[in-house]
Amino acid sequence: MKIPFNKPFQTGLELSYIEDAIQRGHLSGNGYYTQKCQQYFQEKYQFGRCFLTSSCTDALEMAAILLDIQEGDEVIVPSFTFVSTANAFALRGAKIVFVDSQEDYPNMDVDLLEELITPKTKAIVAVHYGGYPCEMERISALANQYGLMVIEDAAQAIDSYYLERPLGSWGHMACFSFHETKNIQCGEGGMLVVNDLKLVNRAEIIWEKGTNRSSFLKGEVGKYTWVDLGSSFLPSELNAAYLFAQLESLEKIQTRREAIWLSYFNFFQSQSTRDSILPIAYLENLLVFDFQVMSLNNQANSHLFYLLFENESSRKAYIQKLDESGIMAVFHYQSLHKSDFSKRYFPDQYQRKLPNADRFSGTLLRLPLFYELPELLGN
């Protein structure tokens, strides 16, 4: 039995909705299914204006344009994150200032943020790793104190909550991913949420390649033209139709993922020798396993399950044993402050010591977690 790291789930309605989109005769972006998906998020989570994009990377790049990032501006970003989180702002000329992770979880350490703020700081990008919420109340208060913008990188955080508020509703903007590895997916896709209503009109222009096409389609102008920066950020109606089928099954998908997550948690809590293909004998160097505080304050979405090993060599040994058992497991991000790009363009950041980000980079291991995962754990 070969078990992949991920297998995209299909609800069974994707093809029929795609066929319906074809029959409607509108295959480019911002049609019937795009509107239905955006309306779903706005109504279910009380988000501001939602804009479907071709990827979360596109959503982040839209956010960077909306912030009017200029050369010399500084943006605070966790070192332990995907490259798109930082790249979107570096593309606009920003200096990326990296913040370390918490000691006990990969999210940014909010205690370290204030010392990184300078007169050049323009924004804080809060990444909700694994769908587990950053301390958004504290981040928002700090941003208000210093007049900064907050962008939530909620790529992994659909249907997660903090203090009973959905992630994606806290920041001035938020970015989601619908990549095939996410809980809800359409192969490739994303979404920008604009909660600051002052930014909505310009976001619509940027989304439409820098034109006022939306105003033209609403009859507000007689013709449309180039009025601002922008790009081709819209996904096709085929992607949106696929995504809407997923959204209709959100509760079912989330319930199944939570059950799998809890199976992992219970298994490693007991480290049972019952019938399982997870090689228990090679866990002596395991330090901790993933945790989620399922409470009103922190409601995570069972996006991933990780193990944390004593060192990189013990992680490598366990990856090898899993591979021999037919299980694909992967490690995650490499510290961005230690990247070749940072060494060339942000040498002062490359020199900094961010021990927690480096520790997670070297010792964290993600296990398979997808809807159709077989019963590995003997449950």
XYZ file of C-alpha atoms in Angstrom:
379
model
C 0.000 0.000 0.000
C 1.434 3.365 -1.095
C 0.170 6.390 0.789
C 0.864 9.795 -0.807
C 1.362 12.939 1.210
C -1.765 14.449 -0.324
C -4.674 13.406 -2.506
C -7.103 16.127 -3.669
C -10.651 15.295 -2.604
C -13.554 15.471 -5.055
C -17.117 15.838 -3.838
C -18.661 14.395 -7.004
C -20.256 17.642 -8.204
C -17.168 19.312 -9.654
C -17.614 18.043 -13.220
C -21.316 18.851 -13.347
C -20.654 22.420 -12.197
C -17.831 22.771 -14.724
C -20.198 21.530 -17.440
C -22.789 24.048 -16.267
C -20.192 26.818 -16.479
C -19.430 25.770 -20.057
C -23.129 25.761 -20.934
C -23.463 29.294 -19.527
C -20.981 30.431 -22.148
C -18.772 32.505 -19.827
C -15.414 30.801 -19.201
C -13.205 33.763 -18.344
C -13.120 35.218 -14.853
C -15.751 36.992 -12.799
C -18.797 35.081 -14.002
C -21.601 33.172 -12.293
C -19.451 30.789 -10.204
C -16.891 33.421 -9.275
C -19.712 35.513 -7.852
C -21.210 32.530 -6.005
C -17.875 31.676 -4.361
C -17.200 35.265 -3.331
C -20.709 35.639 -1.968
C -20.298 32.408 0.003
C -17.289 33.784 1.890
C -18.806 37.208 2.424
C -21.996 35.755 3.889
C -20.605 32.816 5.879
C -17.645 34.612 7.474
C -18.778 38.236 7.248
C -15.645 39.112 5.307
C -15.357 42.420 3.521
C -15.152 42.310 -0.267
C -13.755 39.049 -1.657
C -11.809 38.668 -4.913
C -11.056 35.197 -6.266
C -7.536 34.949 -7.686
C -5.495 32.389 -9.576
C -3.445 31.643 -6.446
C -2.729 32.848 -2.933
C 0.503 34.251 -4.363
C -1.596 36.464 -6.636
C -3.689 37.554 -3.659
C -0.542 38.542 -1.770
C 0.766 40.446 -4.784
C -2.552 42.293 -5.055
C -2.238 43.204 -1.370
C 1.272 44.549 -1.925
C 0.050 46.783 -4.785
C -2.877 47.978 -2.666
C -0.465 48.970 0.099
C 1.507 51.139 -2.364
C 4.715 49.442 -1.271
C 7.702 51.512 -2.400
C 11.431 50.937 -2.439
C 12.726 51.278 1.117
C 9.470 50.407 2.859
C 9.763 47.645 5.436
C 7.358 44.728 5.858
C 7.566 42.364 8.831
C 7.163 38.700 7.846
C 7.839 35.440 9.725
C 10.983 33.650 8.622
C 9.228 30.275 8.812
C 6.770 30.606 5.945
C 6.381 29.955 2.229
C 8.433 32.184 -0.048
C 5.352 33.883 -1.556
C 4.629 35.593 1.780
C 7.826 37.605 1.463
C 8.250 37.600 -2.305
C 5.024 39.522 -2.957
C 6.360 42.538 -1.051
C 9.971 42.192 -2.196
C 8.688 42.455 -5.774
C 7.422 45.956 -4.949
C 10.813 46.988 -3.527
C 10.189 46.400 0.171
C 12.857 45.377 2.604
C 11.677 42.199 4.332
C 12.240 42.166 8.085
C 11.960 38.667 9.502
C 10.470 37.748 12.865
C 11.220 34.498 14.682
C 8.670 31.792 15.477
C 7.267 31.085 18.916
C 9.251 28.573 20.922
C 6.349 26.107 21.049
C 4.668 26.675 17.664
C 5.761 27.889 14.203
C 3.586 31.032 14.258
C 5.342 34.399 14.655
C 6.387 35.397 18.168
C 4.290 38.495 18.819
C 6.529 39.457 21.756
C 9.295 40.218 19.241
C 7.299 42.418 16.873
C 7.554 45.839 18.519
C 11.356 45.888 18.547
C 11.352 45.340 14.756
C 9.116 48.342 13.995
C 10.885 51.401 12.552
C 9.640 54.611 10.887
C 9.936 52.715 7.577
C 7.679 49.826 8.629
C 4.498 49.718 6.568
C 2.864 46.367 7.336
C 2.866 43.162 9.359
C 2.044 39.890 7.592
C 0.610 37.365 10.051
C 0.864 33.774 8.798
C -1.531 31.315 10.441
C 0.645 28.218 10.203
C -1.341 25.012 9.781
C -4.572 26.961 10.259
C -3.675 27.701 13.881
C -4.341 31.384 14.648
C -1.755 34.007 15.385
C -2.542 36.290 18.332
C -4.518 38.673 16.166
C -5.830 40.809 19.010
C -2.289 41.758 20.042
C -1.085 42.162 16.460
C -4.017 44.453 15.630
C -3.433 46.555 18.748
C 0.245 46.962 17.897
C -0.594 47.885 14.303
C -3.083 50.497 15.473
C -0.532 51.951 17.870
C 2.046 52.446 15.108
C -0.294 53.093 12.171
C 0.569 49.879 10.325
C -1.432 47.697 7.970
C -2.076 44.029 8.797
C -2.294 41.329 6.148
C -3.324 37.836 7.194
C -1.631 35.095 5.207
C -4.463 32.636 5.757
C -3.363 30.259 2.997
C -3.854 27.262 5.310
C -6.555 28.740 7.519
C -9.963 28.420 5.882
C -12.640 27.882 8.545
C -10.295 28.568 11.476
C -11.274 30.986 14.257
C -9.663 33.160 16.924
C -11.765 34.623 19.758
C -14.851 33.402 17.885
C -13.932 35.475 14.816
C -12.951 33.715 11.587
C -9.368 34.078 10.467
C -9.366 36.364 7.475
C -11.636 38.884 9.195
C -9.005 40.456 11.470
C -6.569 42.107 9.084
C -7.062 45.018 6.721
C -6.627 42.296 4.106
C -6.337 38.515 4.081
C -5.099 35.988 1.523
C -6.357 32.416 1.107
C -5.162 29.458 -0.957
C -7.182 26.821 -2.784
C -4.145 24.866 -3.959
C -4.719 21.124 -4.200
C -2.947 20.570 -0.857
C -5.444 22.717 1.053
C -8.625 21.619 2.853
C -10.772 23.208 0.134
C -9.188 23.265 -3.304
C -9.585 23.751 -7.032
C -6.131 22.642 -8.167
C -4.763 26.180 -8.228
C -6.637 29.125 -6.783
C -6.727 31.804 -4.125
C -8.661 34.766 -2.782
C -7.977 38.261 -1.520
C -10.268 39.509 1.243
C -10.411 43.294 1.597
C -11.825 44.226 4.996
C -10.767 47.872 4.821
C -13.595 49.252 2.705
C -11.496 52.250 1.655
C -9.415 49.849 -0.440
C -12.246 48.040 -2.226
C -12.609 50.235 -5.302
C -8.894 50.207 -6.038
C -8.742 46.450 -5.382
C -11.366 45.969 -8.089
C -9.243 47.967 -10.545
C -6.060 46.044 -9.703
C -7.993 42.769 -10.043
C -9.118 43.868 -13.527
C -5.581 44.384 -14.857
C -5.418 48.021 -13.770
C -8.529 49.068 -15.705
C -11.904 50.437 -14.657
C -13.634 47.616 -16.542
C -15.895 46.795 -13.583
C -17.215 50.354 -13.559
C -17.822 50.062 -17.290
C -19.777 46.817 -16.874
C -21.893 48.487 -14.170
C -22.676 51.356 -16.526
C -20.796 53.865 -14.386
C -18.462 54.946 -17.230
C -18.928 54.990 -21.000
C -15.699 53.107 -21.752
C -12.929 51.556 -19.750
C -9.237 52.329 -19.820
C -5.947 51.839 -17.964
C -6.112 53.768 -14.681
C -3.743 52.003 -12.241
C -1.327 49.144 -11.742
C -2.784 45.672 -12.004
C -2.443 42.260 -13.559
C -4.437 39.247 -14.721
C -5.366 37.978 -11.277
C -8.773 36.409 -12.031
C -9.187 32.627 -12.221
C -11.355 31.098 -14.943
C -14.969 30.129 -14.347
C -13.904 26.472 -14.584
C -11.772 26.824 -11.474
C -14.509 28.748 -9.694
C -17.103 26.082 -10.574
C -14.834 23.367 -9.165
C -14.261 25.444 -6.025
C -17.968 26.009 -5.443
C -18.571 22.253 -5.365
C -15.933 22.047 -2.631
C -17.471 24.885 -0.648
C -20.833 23.147 -0.591
C -19.133 20.214 1.187
C -17.005 22.308 3.546
C -18.574 20.977 6.756
C -18.265 17.354 5.614
C -14.619 17.837 4.620
C -13.722 19.600 7.859
C -15.392 16.926 9.998
C -13.439 14.173 8.251
C -10.115 15.998 8.546
C -10.664 16.633 12.250
C -11.302 12.907 12.794
C -8.040 12.031 11.023
C -6.155 14.676 12.985
C -7.514 13.316 16.267
C -6.554 9.779 15.242
C -2.965 10.926 14.777
C -3.014 12.824 18.058
C -4.394 9.896 20.065
C -1.959 7.504 18.420
C 1.161 9.508 19.260
C -0.143 10.318 22.712
C -0.182 6.618 23.497
C 2.568 5.519 21.064
C 0.661 2.250 20.936
C 2.144 -0.880 19.384
C -1.239 -1.947 18.043
C -1.521 -2.894 14.415
C -0.222 0.097 12.491
C 2.170 0.679 9.643
C 3.666 3.752 11.349
C 7.089 2.538 12.573
C 6.941 3.098 16.329
C 10.452 1.824 17.010
C 11.943 4.859 15.294
C 10.226 7.475 17.432
C 12.704 7.593 20.297
C 13.993 10.973 19.090
C 10.503 12.461 18.800
C 10.215 15.556 20.977
C 6.639 16.701 20.432
C 3.734 16.102 18.097
C 1.201 18.543 16.761
C -1.361 20.099 19.038
C -4.426 22.233 18.590
C -6.333 23.917 21.369
C -9.873 23.286 20.210
C -11.618 26.001 22.176
C -13.598 29.155 21.551
C -10.335 31.101 21.554
C -8.438 28.910 19.103
C -10.421 26.834 16.641
C -7.998 25.439 14.093
C -9.050 23.586 10.967
C -7.026 20.332 11.030
C -5.049 21.390 7.991
C -1.886 19.497 8.871
C -0.287 17.235 11.468
C 3.399 17.460 12.267
C 6.046 15.748 14.353
C 9.048 17.572 15.820
C 12.290 15.645 16.182
C 15.380 16.192 18.272
C 17.546 16.954 15.249
C 17.621 16.807 11.475
C 19.296 13.417 11.305
C 16.592 11.750 13.423
C 13.939 13.331 11.196
C 15.720 12.014 8.116
C 15.844 8.509 9.606
C 12.106 8.548 10.279
C 11.338 9.811 6.771
C 13.318 6.864 5.440
C 11.436 4.361 7.612
C 8.110 5.837 6.538
C 9.185 5.592 2.912
C 10.048 1.925 3.416
C 6.518 1.472 4.789
C 5.038 3.126 1.702
C 4.206 6.430 3.395
C 5.265 9.801 1.995
C 6.016 12.442 4.624
C 7.586 15.839 3.971
C 9.374 18.522 5.923
C 8.270 22.108 5.455
C 9.717 25.574 5.002
C 13.368 26.480 5.160
C 14.060 29.674 7.118
C 13.715 32.564 4.678
C 16.213 34.732 6.523
C 18.850 32.073 5.737
C 17.959 31.869 2.034
C 20.314 32.731 -0.819
C 17.975 35.589 -1.744
C 18.218 37.124 1.731
C 21.988 36.750 1.675
C 22.134 38.786 -1.556
C 19.447 41.390 -0.941
C 18.907 41.543 2.838
C 22.359 40.743 4.277
C 21.511 42.246 7.657
C 18.601 39.807 7.934
C 20.800 36.907 6.856
C 23.112 37.687 9.778
C 20.345 37.597 12.390
C 19.792 34.725 14.795
C 16.243 33.333 14.631
C 16.689 30.039 16.485
C 13.077 28.890 16.586
C 12.516 29.317 12.849
C 15.744 27.393 12.205
C 14.704 24.666 14.645
C 11.348 24.129 12.935
C 13.058 24.146 9.538
C 15.418 21.390 10.629
C 13.205 19.148 12.724
C 9.522 19.475 11.704
C 7.950 16.649 9.691
C 4.461 16.687 8.150
C 2.463 13.469 7.898
C -0.138 12.701 5.209
C -3.527 14.235 5.918
C -6.277 14.107 3.302
C -9.951 13.170 3.182
C -9.483 9.631 1.841
C -6.555 8.717 4.074
C -6.756 4.991 4.934
C -7.038 3.935 8.543
C -3.329 3.893 9.257
C -3.658 4.062 12.975
C -5.666 0.961 13.760
C -8.849 2.888 14.581
